[in-house]
Amino acid sequence: MAEFTMELNDEQKEVRDWIHGFAADVIRPAAAEWDEREETPWPVIQEAAKVGIYSLDFYAQQYFDPTGLGIPMAMEELFWGDAGIALSIVGTGLAAVGVLANGTEEQIGTWIPQMYGDANDVKVAAFCSSEPDAGSDVASMRTRAVYDEAKDEWVLNGTKTWATNGGIANVHVVVAVVDSELGSKGHASFIVPLGTPGLSQGQKFKKHGIRASHTAEVVLENVRVPGSCLLGGKEKLDERLARARERAKAGNGERLKNAAMATFEASRPAVGAMAVGTARAAYEVALDYAKTREQFGRPIIDNQGVAFQLADMRTSIDAARLLVWRASWMAVSGKQFTSAEGSMSKLFASETAKKVTGQAIQILGGNGYTREYPVERMHRDAAIYTIFEGTSEIQRLVIARTLSGMPIR
Ligand SMILES: Cc1cc2nc3c(=O)[nH]c(=O)nc-3n(C[C@H](O)[C@H](O)[C@H](O)COP(=O)(O)OP(=O)(O)OC[C@H]3O[C@@H](n4cnc5c(N)ncnc54)[C@H](O)[C@@H]3O)c2cc1C
């Protein structure tokens, strides 16, 4: 039995300090500018590529950390720097994971390098699943992919929305319905390379927070991609659909649903870690401010009303991190998420980030409410964590269903 420890080893500390240095020296100083510009911070992504943080290798190394803490540690530090810029740096990873999880070795080798480009010519990728009528309810997706056997091509039609890097990506990974009878089991993922006729960017959203991250609609009109762009290949898809049809007939759909849930449970802690990073950043600003700002002849932290808020903020942040680390460790150790621990970590960390960043504004008073201080931006940024990768309500639904075994709605 491995000895239990919560202390990072020397190598992990080194990596953490390196990422923190990049976040402090490169990301943080650029945060306000790119938030105002509401544009993808290409020069910062390029800097990240130069030092090796914007690359598949970097994520692979963190992912294969045997303790499971590599990814949460990296996310916390990058998002501590700034959430919008950090999402621009890690957003490609969402599409890359889609290819890694479902693609053949050849597809992985072909497309992932094109998602990142290189330090002299960085590229980004987009993962397009959400639709105007299919947000939380993924099964109601309408984008269709129809196979044209004569040409060995797939024809995609539909509208995707909220796609991070949508329309500006070198590679779009698009989820589409191939068998509408099977709900989410009838979905498949496709690579749509840059310049494919019929793919266009719809509206680019003007957002409340994470404004350095590009979010847009992606419109697909008779988009034709070669058969080789179906992730995993046609044979595998046909086998999967056949199994799903058999299970549906036998009323045995639960097993597949459970496999999909396990994937979410393993990926949600990473979003929790992003939230911990933003919360920690706001808490640190508030703590410093409370120690230096004087009113009534003494630092405002001298008042229990302020000091106790900071105590609560820090307690919640540490609790959130522990939930994230537990779920990440469970994922890497192959443990069953019998209490939806991944969803718990995302729920608690995202709600903590929203609350803590609001408390930070309160502690900074009028200054907190202005763009002269970063907590206003952090509070706007934090609101995303309770929405994307499954809203807080969906996390609660998953947790409640898992705990009760009941089909709670
Ligand atoms: C900035 C940003 C970036 C994003 N990036 C991507 C991306 O790269 N790729 C991608 O595919 N998607 C992306 N998304 C989409 C994101 O995952 C969805 O917004 C999210 O899943 C919620 O869907 P929705 O917005 O349609 O809300 P809805 O599903 O319409 O939900 C609206 C409200 O109803 C509640 N609700 C819905 N159903 C239930 C229920 N059964 N019980 C209780 N409450 C319920 C929700 O919790 C929410 O409060 C992004 C979104 C944003 C805002």
Short mmCIF file of C-alpha atoms and ligand atoms in Angstrom, two decimals:
data_model
loop_
_atom_site.label_atom_id
_atom_site.label_comp_id
_atom_site.label_asym_id
_atom_site.label_seq_id
_atom_site.Cartn_x
_atom_site.Cartn_y
_atom_site.Cartn_z
CA MET A 1 0.00 0.00 0.00
CA ALA A 2 1.46 3.37 -0.99
CA GLU A 3 2.13 5.72 1.86
CA PHE A 4 -0.51 8.42 2.06
CA THR A 5 0.77 11.94 1.69
CA MET A 6 -0.67 15.26 0.71
CA GLU A 7 2.72 16.86 0.28
CA LEU A 8 3.79 17.57 -3.30
CA ASN A 9 7.07 15.91 -4.23
CA ASP A 10 10.09 17.95 -5.33
CA GLU A 11 9.36 17.47 -9.02
CA GLN A 12 5.74 18.61 -8.60
CA LYS A 13 6.83 21.63 -6.62
CA GLU A 14 9.30 22.53 -9.34
CA VAL A 15 6.62 22.29 -12.05
CA ARG A 16 4.14 24.24 -9.93
CA ASP A 17 6.67 27.03 -9.32
CA TRP A 18 7.56 27.16 -13.01
CA ILE A 19 3.91 27.51 -14.06
CA HIS A 20 3.30 30.00 -11.28
CA GLY A 21 6.24 32.06 -12.52
CA PHE A 22 4.75 32.17 -16.02
CA ALA A 23 1.34 33.08 -14.62
CA ALA A 24 2.83 35.86 -12.47
CA ASP A 25 5.28 37.29 -15.02
CA VAL A 26 3.42 36.86 -18.32
CA ILE A 27 -0.29 36.17 -17.78
CA ARG A 28 -1.18 38.43 -14.84
CA PRO A 29 0.39 41.64 -16.26
CA ALA A 30 -1.54 41.13 -19.54
CA ALA A 31 -4.89 40.31 -17.94
CA ALA A 32 -6.57 43.72 -17.81
CA GLU A 33 -5.55 44.60 -21.37
CA TRP A 34 -6.96 41.46 -22.98
CA ASP A 35 -10.09 41.61 -20.85
CA GLU A 36 -10.74 45.08 -22.27
CA ARG A 37 -9.82 44.11 -25.82
CA GLU A 38 -12.04 41.02 -25.73
CA GLU A 39 -9.71 39.32 -28.17
CA THR A 40 -7.68 36.13 -28.21
CA PRO A 41 -4.30 36.99 -26.63
CA TRP A 42 -2.17 35.48 -29.41
CA PRO A 43 1.15 36.95 -28.14
CA VAL A 44 0.60 35.38 -24.71
CA ILE A 45 -0.29 32.01 -26.25
CA GLN A 46 2.88 32.31 -28.29
CA GLU A 47 4.92 32.99 -25.15
CA ALA A 48 3.32 29.93 -23.55
CA ALA A 49 4.26 27.88 -26.63
CA LYS A 50 7.85 29.15 -26.47
CA VAL A 51 8.35 28.00 -22.88
CA GLY A 52 6.49 24.71 -23.50
CA ILE A 53 3.27 25.40 -21.60
CA TYR A 54 1.15 25.57 -24.76
CA SER A 55 1.75 22.07 -26.10
CA LEU A 56 0.32 18.59 -25.94
CA ASP A 57 3.52 17.37 -24.27
CA PHE A 58 2.92 19.67 -21.36
CA TYR A 59 -0.61 18.36 -20.77
CA ALA A 60 0.45 14.76 -21.33
CA GLN A 61 3.14 15.14 -18.67
CA GLN A 62 0.69 16.59 -16.17
CA TYR A 63 -1.96 14.04 -17.10
CA PHE A 64 0.37 11.10 -16.50
CA ASP A 65 1.48 12.35 -13.09
CA PRO A 66 0.79 9.15 -11.10
CA THR A 67 -0.66 11.09 -8.15
CA GLY A 68 -3.31 12.71 -10.36
CA LEU A 69 -2.30 16.17 -9.13
CA GLY A 70 -0.46 17.34 -12.27
CA ILE A 71 -3.50 18.71 -14.09
CA PRO A 72 -5.24 20.35 -11.09
CA MET A 73 -1.98 21.96 -10.05
CA ALA A 74 -1.33 23.34 -13.54
CA MET A 75 -4.90 24.61 -13.91
CA GLU A 76 -4.88 26.30 -10.52
CA GLU A 77 -1.68 28.19 -11.28
CA LEU A 78 -2.62 29.25 -14.82
CA PHE A 79 -6.09 30.43 -13.77
CA TRP A 80 -4.58 32.16 -10.75
CA GLY A 81 -2.79 34.28 -13.39
CA ASP A 82 -5.99 35.15 -15.27
CA ALA A 83 -9.00 33.07 -16.23
CA GLY A 84 -9.63 34.51 -19.71
CA ILE A 85 -6.02 34.20 -20.86
CA ALA A 86 -5.64 30.80 -19.20
CA LEU A 87 -8.72 29.52 -21.03
CA SER A 88 -7.21 30.74 -24.29
CA ILE A 89 -4.15 28.66 -23.41
CA VAL A 90 -5.95 25.50 -22.26
CA GLY A 91 -9.06 25.69 -24.51
CA THR A 92 -7.35 23.74 -27.28
CA GLY A 93 -6.92 20.92 -24.77
CA LEU A 94 -10.68 20.27 -24.77
CA ALA A 95 -10.61 19.49 -28.49
CA ALA A 96 -7.34 17.57 -28.14
CA VAL A 97 -8.86 15.38 -25.44
CA GLY A 98 -11.80 14.69 -27.80
CA VAL A 99 -9.33 13.35 -30.38
CA LEU A 100 -7.21 11.48 -27.82
CA ALA A 101 -10.28 9.81 -26.34
CA ASN A 102 -11.94 8.77 -29.60
CA GLY A 103 -9.38 9.00 -32.39
CA THR A 104 -7.18 6.37 -33.99
CA GLU A 105 -3.41 6.60 -33.60
CA GLU A 106 -3.18 8.03 -37.09
CA GLN A 107 -5.81 10.70 -36.34
CA ILE A 108 -4.05 11.62 -33.10
CA GLY A 109 -0.72 11.93 -34.95
CA THR A 110 -2.24 13.95 -37.78
CA TRP A 111 -4.56 16.37 -36.02
CA ILE A 112 -3.17 17.15 -32.60
CA PRO A 113 0.00 18.84 -33.93
CA GLN A 114 -2.25 20.95 -36.20
CA MET A 115 -4.30 22.01 -33.19
CA TYR A 116 -1.29 23.56 -31.48
CA GLY A 117 0.91 24.65 -34.38
CA ASP A 118 4.36 25.66 -33.14
CA ALA A 119 5.92 28.50 -31.22
CA ASN A 120 6.45 30.55 -34.41
CA ASP A 121 2.94 29.97 -35.70
CA VAL A 122 0.56 29.01 -32.90
CA LYS A 123 -2.85 27.57 -33.72
CA VAL A 124 -5.89 26.80 -31.59
CA ALA A 125 -8.63 24.18 -31.73
CA ALA A 126 -12.33 24.20 -30.83
CA PHE A 127 -14.62 21.54 -29.38
CA CYS A 128 -18.16 22.07 -30.64
CA SER A 129 -20.88 20.17 -28.82
CA SER A 130 -23.37 22.72 -27.39
CA GLU A 131 -26.21 23.98 -29.58
CA PRO A 132 -28.84 26.67 -29.16
CA ASP A 133 -31.39 24.00 -28.14
CA ALA A 134 -28.96 21.52 -26.63
CA GLY A 135 -27.03 22.91 -23.66
CA SER A 136 -27.52 20.90 -20.49
CA ASP A 137 -29.68 18.52 -22.51
CA VAL A 138 -26.97 17.17 -24.80
CA ALA A 139 -29.23 14.38 -26.07
CA SER A 140 -31.44 16.92 -27.88
CA MET A 141 -28.59 17.81 -30.26
CA ARG A 142 -29.73 18.44 -33.85
CA THR A 143 -26.57 18.76 -35.90
CA ARG A 144 -26.67 15.81 -38.29
CA ALA A 145 -23.85 13.90 -39.95
CA VAL A 146 -24.95 11.80 -42.93
CA TYR A 147 -22.64 9.32 -44.64
CA ASP A 148 -22.26 9.62 -48.42
CA GLU A 149 -21.05 6.12 -49.17
CA ALA A 150 -20.33 6.75 -52.86
CA LYS A 151 -17.77 9.42 -51.99
CA ASP A 152 -16.75 8.12 -48.55
CA GLU A 153 -17.60 11.53 -47.12
CA TRP A 154 -19.65 12.76 -44.17
CA VAL A 155 -22.00 15.71 -44.67
CA LEU A 156 -22.56 17.88 -41.60
CA ASN A 157 -25.41 20.35 -41.12
CA GLY A 158 -26.36 22.32 -38.01
CA THR A 159 -25.46 25.19 -35.71
CA LYS A 160 -23.13 24.91 -32.76
CA THR A 161 -22.92 27.56 -30.10
CA TRP A 162 -20.69 28.70 -27.24
CA ALA A 163 -17.66 27.14 -28.88
CA THR A 164 -14.42 28.27 -27.25
CA ASN A 165 -12.17 29.23 -30.21
CA GLY A 166 -15.11 28.55 -32.56
CA GLY A 167 -14.49 29.96 -36.04
CA ILE A 168 -10.85 30.91 -35.35
CA ALA A 169 -9.62 27.36 -34.83
CA ASN A 170 -7.27 25.52 -37.13
CA VAL A 171 -9.15 22.34 -36.27
CA HIS A 172 -12.78 22.06 -35.15
CA VAL A 173 -13.95 18.89 -33.43
CA VAL A 174 -17.70 18.70 -34.06
CA VAL A 175 -20.09 16.35 -32.27
CA ALA A 176 -23.07 15.38 -34.45
CA VAL A 177 -25.99 12.96 -34.51
CA VAL A 178 -25.52 9.90 -36.69
CA ASP A 179 -28.49 7.93 -35.30
CA SER A 180 -31.27 10.03 -33.82
CA GLU A 181 -33.00 6.99 -32.27
CA LEU A 182 -30.17 6.44 -29.81
CA GLY A 183 -30.03 9.81 -28.00
CA SER A 184 -26.50 10.71 -26.93
CA LYS A 185 -25.36 7.16 -27.81
CA GLY A 186 -26.07 8.02 -31.44
CA HIS A 187 -23.52 10.86 -31.48
CA ALA A 188 -20.11 10.81 -33.18
CA SER A 189 -17.24 13.29 -33.37
CA PHE A 190 -15.72 14.66 -36.57
CA ILE A 191 -12.64 16.64 -37.44
CA VAL A 192 -13.36 19.66 -39.60
CA PRO A 193 -10.07 21.07 -40.88
CA LEU A 194 -9.50 24.77 -41.50
CA GLY A 195 -10.80 26.02 -44.82
CA THR A 196 -13.45 23.30 -45.22
CA PRO A 197 -16.24 24.92 -47.28
CA GLY A 198 -19.51 25.38 -45.38
CA LEU A 199 -18.03 25.98 -41.91
CA SER A 200 -18.35 29.59 -40.80
CA GLN A 201 -18.29 31.56 -37.59
CA GLY A 202 -21.67 32.87 -36.48
CA GLN A 203 -21.89 35.56 -33.86
CA LYS A 204 -18.97 36.12 -31.54
CA PHE A 205 -20.35 36.57 -28.04
CA LYS A 206 -19.63 39.66 -25.97
CA LYS A 207 -19.31 38.17 -22.53
CA HIS A 208 -19.58 39.09 -18.86
CA GLY A 209 -16.19 37.55 -18.01
CA ILE A 210 -13.30 35.47 -19.40
CA ARG A 211 -13.38 38.03 -22.19
CA ALA A 212 -9.90 37.21 -23.50
CA SER A 213 -11.28 33.83 -24.49
CA HIS A 214 -13.05 33.77 -27.86
CA THR A 215 -16.55 32.23 -27.73
CA ALA A 216 -18.68 31.99 -30.87
CA GLU A 217 -21.32 30.15 -32.84
CA VAL A 218 -20.15 27.77 -35.53
CA VAL A 219 -22.45 27.25 -38.50
CA LEU A 220 -22.18 24.07 -40.57
CA GLU A 221 -23.85 24.14 -44.00
CA ASN A 222 -23.32 21.03 -46.10
CA VAL A 223 -19.84 20.65 -44.68
CA ARG A 224 -18.20 17.67 -46.38
CA VAL A 225 -15.32 15.91 -44.67
CA PRO A 226 -13.56 12.73 -45.79
CA GLY A 227 -14.45 9.44 -44.07
CA SER A 228 -11.05 9.59 -42.36
CA CYS A 229 -12.30 12.59 -40.33
CA LEU A 230 -14.76 10.48 -38.34
CA LEU A 231 -12.96 10.00 -35.03
CA GLY A 232 -12.30 6.33 -34.40
CA GLY A 233 -13.32 5.32 -37.94
CA LYS A 234 -16.48 3.90 -39.50
CA GLU A 235 -15.99 0.31 -38.42
CA LYS A 236 -15.73 1.26 -34.77
CA LEU A 237 -18.74 3.56 -35.07
CA ASP A 238 -20.86 0.82 -36.68
CA GLU A 239 -19.91 -1.61 -33.91
CA ARG A 240 -20.69 0.95 -31.23
CA LEU A 241 -24.06 1.80 -32.76
CA ALA A 242 -24.93 -1.89 -33.10
CA ARG A 243 -24.11 -2.46 -29.42
CA ALA A 244 -26.15 0.58 -28.42
CA ARG A 245 -29.14 -0.65 -30.45
CA GLU A 246 -28.94 -4.08 -28.84
CA ARG A 247 -28.69 -2.60 -25.38
CA ALA A 248 -31.56 -0.22 -26.10
CA LYS A 249 -33.66 -3.21 -27.24
CA ALA A 250 -32.71 -5.16 -24.12
CA GLY A 251 -33.48 -2.07 -21.99
CA ASN A 252 -29.84 -2.06 -20.93
CA GLY A 253 -28.87 1.53 -21.77
CA GLU A 254 -27.65 2.27 -18.26
CA ARG A 255 -24.23 0.69 -18.72
CA LEU A 256 -23.34 3.04 -21.56
CA LYS A 257 -24.69 5.99 -19.65
CA ASN A 258 -22.47 5.01 -16.72
CA ALA A 259 -19.39 4.90 -18.97
CA ALA A 260 -20.10 8.47 -20.14
CA MET A 261 -20.68 9.61 -16.56
CA ALA A 262 -17.32 8.15 -15.49
CA THR A 263 -15.59 10.27 -18.16
CA PHE A 264 -17.26 13.44 -16.87
CA GLU A 265 -16.44 12.58 -13.28
CA ALA A 266 -12.78 12.35 -14.27
CA SER A 267 -12.71 15.64 -16.25
CA ARG A 268 -14.76 17.89 -13.98
CA PRO A 269 -12.11 18.26 -11.26
CA ALA A 270 -9.95 20.13 -13.81
CA VAL A 271 -12.64 22.82 -14.04
CA GLY A 272 -12.83 22.81 -10.24
CA ALA A 273 -9.08 23.50 -10.18
CA MET A 274 -9.53 26.49 -12.52
CA ALA A 275 -12.11 27.87 -10.08
CA VAL A 276 -9.73 27.33 -7.15
CA GLY A 277 -7.09 29.36 -9.04
CA THR A 278 -9.43 32.32 -9.55
CA ALA A 279 -10.71 32.15 -5.96
CA ARG A 280 -7.19 32.03 -4.56
CA ALA A 281 -6.14 35.00 -6.68
CA ALA A 282 -9.01 37.15 -5.38
CA TYR A 283 -8.45 36.03 -1.78
CA GLU A 284 -4.77 37.01 -1.95
CA VAL A 285 -5.62 40.48 -3.25
CA ALA A 286 -8.23 40.90 -0.50
CA LEU A 287 -5.86 39.71 2.25
CA ASP A 288 -3.13 42.15 1.18
CA TYR A 289 -5.60 44.99 0.89
CA ALA A 290 -7.16 44.28 4.29
CA LYS A 291 -3.73 44.40 5.93
CA THR A 292 -2.77 47.73 4.40
CA ARG A 293 -6.01 49.70 4.07
CA GLU A 294 -6.62 51.74 7.21
CA GLN A 295 -9.92 53.10 8.46
CA PHE A 296 -10.68 54.34 11.97
CA GLY A 297 -6.93 54.50 12.56
CA ARG A 298 -6.24 50.78 12.07
CA PRO A 299 -5.97 48.23 9.26
CA ILE A 300 -9.44 47.02 8.26
CA ILE A 301 -8.36 43.41 8.98
CA ASP A 302 -8.28 44.42 12.66
CA ASN A 303 -12.07 44.14 12.53
CA GLN A 304 -13.42 40.66 13.01
CA GLY A 305 -16.07 41.46 10.40
CA VAL A 306 -13.30 41.59 7.79
CA ALA A 307 -10.87 39.06 9.28
CA PHE A 308 -13.56 36.39 9.67
CA GLN A 309 -14.60 36.82 6.04
CA LEU A 310 -11.00 36.18 5.01
CA ALA A 311 -10.87 33.15 7.32
CA ASP A 312 -14.02 31.77 5.67
CA MET A 313 -12.71 32.51 2.18
CA ARG A 314 -9.46 30.67 2.77
CA THR A 315 -11.23 27.74 4.45
CA SER A 316 -13.57 27.31 1.47
CA ILE A 317 -10.70 27.55 -1.02
CA ASP A 318 -8.70 24.87 0.81
CA ALA A 319 -11.79 22.66 1.10
CA ALA A 320 -12.46 23.09 -2.64
CA ARG A 321 -8.87 22.15 -3.47
CA LEU A 322 -9.10 19.03 -1.31
CA LEU A 323 -12.27 17.92 -3.11
CA VAL A 324 -10.57 18.56 -6.47
CA TRP A 325 -7.44 16.65 -5.44
CA ARG A 326 -9.50 13.76 -4.07
CA ALA A 327 -11.44 13.42 -7.33
CA SER A 328 -8.28 13.76 -9.44
CA TRP A 329 -6.56 11.10 -7.36
CA MET A 330 -9.61 8.84 -7.71
CA ALA A 331 -9.59 9.29 -11.49
CA VAL A 332 -5.92 8.37 -11.84
CA SER A 333 -6.25 5.45 -9.41
CA GLY A 334 -9.20 3.99 -11.31
CA LYS A 335 -11.54 4.36 -8.31
CA GLN A 336 -15.29 4.25 -8.85
CA PHE A 337 -17.00 7.61 -8.39
CA THR A 338 -19.68 6.07 -6.20
CA SER A 339 -20.75 9.45 -4.78
CA ALA A 340 -20.11 11.52 -7.93
CA GLU A 341 -16.98 12.93 -6.30
CA GLY A 342 -15.88 14.60 -9.57
CA SER A 343 -19.14 16.52 -9.82
CA MET A 344 -18.93 17.38 -6.12
CA SER A 345 -15.52 18.94 -6.64
CA LYS A 346 -16.67 21.03 -9.61
CA LEU A 347 -19.84 22.13 -7.83
CA PHE A 348 -18.12 23.19 -4.62
CA ALA A 349 -15.10 24.83 -6.24
CA SER A 350 -17.15 26.82 -8.76
CA GLU A 351 -19.63 28.06 -6.17
CA THR A 352 -16.69 28.91 -3.90
CA ALA A 353 -15.03 30.97 -6.65
CA LYS A 354 -18.22 32.94 -7.24
CA LYS A 355 -18.69 33.62 -3.55
CA VAL A 356 -15.06 34.36 -2.67
CA THR A 357 -14.54 36.79 -5.55
CA GLY A 358 -17.69 38.64 -4.44
CA GLN A 359 -16.39 38.80 -0.87
CA ALA A 360 -13.08 40.15 -2.21
CA ILE A 361 -14.92 43.03 -3.88
CA GLN A 362 -16.64 43.78 -0.57
CA ILE A 363 -13.32 43.85 1.30
CA LEU A 364 -11.83 46.27 -1.23
CA GLY A 365 -14.88 48.55 -0.91
CA GLY A 366 -15.18 51.12 -3.71
CA ASN A 367 -11.83 50.10 -5.14
CA GLY A 368 -13.07 46.54 -5.49
CA TYR A 369 -15.87 47.77 -7.68
CA THR A 370 -13.53 49.40 -10.20
CA ARG A 371 -11.30 48.06 -12.95
CA GLU A 372 -8.32 49.65 -11.19
CA TYR A 373 -8.20 46.49 -9.07
CA PRO A 374 -8.35 42.93 -10.43
CA VAL A 375 -11.06 41.50 -8.15
CA GLU A 376 -13.83 43.05 -10.25
CA ARG A 377 -12.56 41.11 -13.28
CA MET A 378 -12.05 37.96 -11.21
CA HIS A 379 -15.65 38.11 -10.01
CA ARG A 380 -16.92 38.42 -13.58
CA ASP A 381 -14.63 35.56 -14.64
CA ALA A 382 -15.70 33.32 -11.76
CA ALA A 383 -19.32 33.27 -12.95
CA ILE A 384 -18.39 30.95 -15.83
CA TYR A 385 -17.39 28.06 -13.57
CA THR A 386 -20.96 27.40 -12.41
CA ILE A 387 -22.11 27.34 -16.06
CA PHE A 388 -19.74 25.53 -18.41
CA GLU A 389 -18.85 21.83 -18.30
CA GLY A 390 -22.24 21.26 -16.68
CA THR A 391 -24.04 23.92 -14.63
CA SER A 392 -24.20 23.72 -10.83
CA GLU A 393 -27.78 22.46 -11.11
CA ILE A 394 -26.66 19.63 -13.39
CA GLN A 395 -23.86 18.75 -10.95
CA ARG A 396 -26.41 18.59 -8.13
CA LEU A 397 -28.64 16.42 -10.31
CA VAL A 398 -25.77 14.03 -10.99
CA ILE A 399 -24.76 13.89 -7.32
CA ALA A 400 -28.34 13.38 -6.12
CA ARG A 401 -29.00 10.64 -8.70
CA THR A 402 -25.75 8.89 -7.84
CA LEU A 403 -26.39 9.02 -4.10
CA SER A 404 -30.02 7.99 -4.27
CA GLY A 405 -30.04 5.71 -7.29
CA MET A 406 -33.31 7.45 -8.15
CA PRO A 407 -34.14 9.09 -11.51
CA ILE A 408 -34.45 12.54 -9.92
CA ARG A 409 -35.44 15.28 -12.37
C1 LIG B 1 -17.95 31.09 -22.11
C2 LIG B 1 -18.49 29.75 -22.49
C3 LIG B 1 -17.66 28.83 -23.10
C4 LIG B 1 -18.15 27.59 -23.50
N1 LIG B 1 -17.35 26.73 -24.19
C5 LIG B 1 -17.91 25.62 -24.77
C6 LIG B 1 -17.16 24.83 -25.69
O1 LIG B 1 -15.99 25.08 -25.97
N2 LIG B 1 -17.79 23.80 -26.31
C7 LIG B 1 -19.10 23.48 -26.05
O2 LIG B 1 -19.61 22.53 -26.64
N3 LIG B 1 -19.83 24.20 -25.16
C8 LIG B 1 -19.27 25.27 -24.53
N4 LIG B 1 -20.01 26.03 -23.65
C9 LIG B 1 -21.42 25.68 -23.41
C10 LIG B 1 -21.73 25.29 -21.96
O3 LIG B 1 -21.27 24.01 -21.70
C11 LIG B 1 -23.26 25.44 -21.80
O4 LIG B 1 -23.53 26.82 -21.75
C12 LIG B 1 -23.76 24.76 -20.55
O5 LIG B 1 -23.71 23.37 -20.71
C13 LIG B 1 -25.21 25.15 -20.23
O6 LIG B 1 -26.05 25.06 -21.33
P1 LIG B 1 -27.01 26.29 -21.70
O7 LIG B 1 -26.18 27.51 -21.73
O8 LIG B 1 -27.76 25.94 -22.91
O9 LIG B 1 -28.01 26.42 -20.48
P2 LIG B 1 -29.39 25.61 -20.28
O10 LIG B 1 -29.13 24.16 -20.39
O11 LIG B 1 -30.45 26.20 -21.09
O12 LIG B 1 -29.68 25.93 -18.74
C14 LIG B 1 -30.27 27.16 -18.31
C15 LIG B 1 -30.52 27.05 -16.80
O13 LIG B 1 -31.45 25.97 -16.54
C16 LIG B 1 -30.88 25.07 -15.62
N5 LIG B 1 -31.31 23.69 -15.93
C17 LIG B 1 -31.36 23.08 -17.15
N6 LIG B 1 -31.79 21.82 -17.03
C18 LIG B 1 -32.00 21.61 -15.71
C19 LIG B 1 -32.45 20.51 -14.92
N7 LIG B 1 -32.72 19.32 -15.49
N8 LIG B 1 -32.57 20.66 -13.58
C20 LIG B 1 -32.28 21.85 -12.99
N9 LIG B 1 -31.85 22.92 -13.68
C21 LIG B 1 -31.70 22.81 -15.01
C22 LIG B 1 -29.37 25.22 -15.82
O14 LIG B 1 -28.67 24.75 -14.68
C23 LIG B 1 -29.25 26.72 -16.02
O15 LIG B 1 -29.25 27.37 -14.79
C24 LIG B 1 -19.51 27.26 -23.21
C25 LIG B 1 -20.33 28.18 -22.55
C26 LIG B 1 -19.85 29.43 -22.22
C27 LIG B 1 -20.78 30.40 -21.57
#
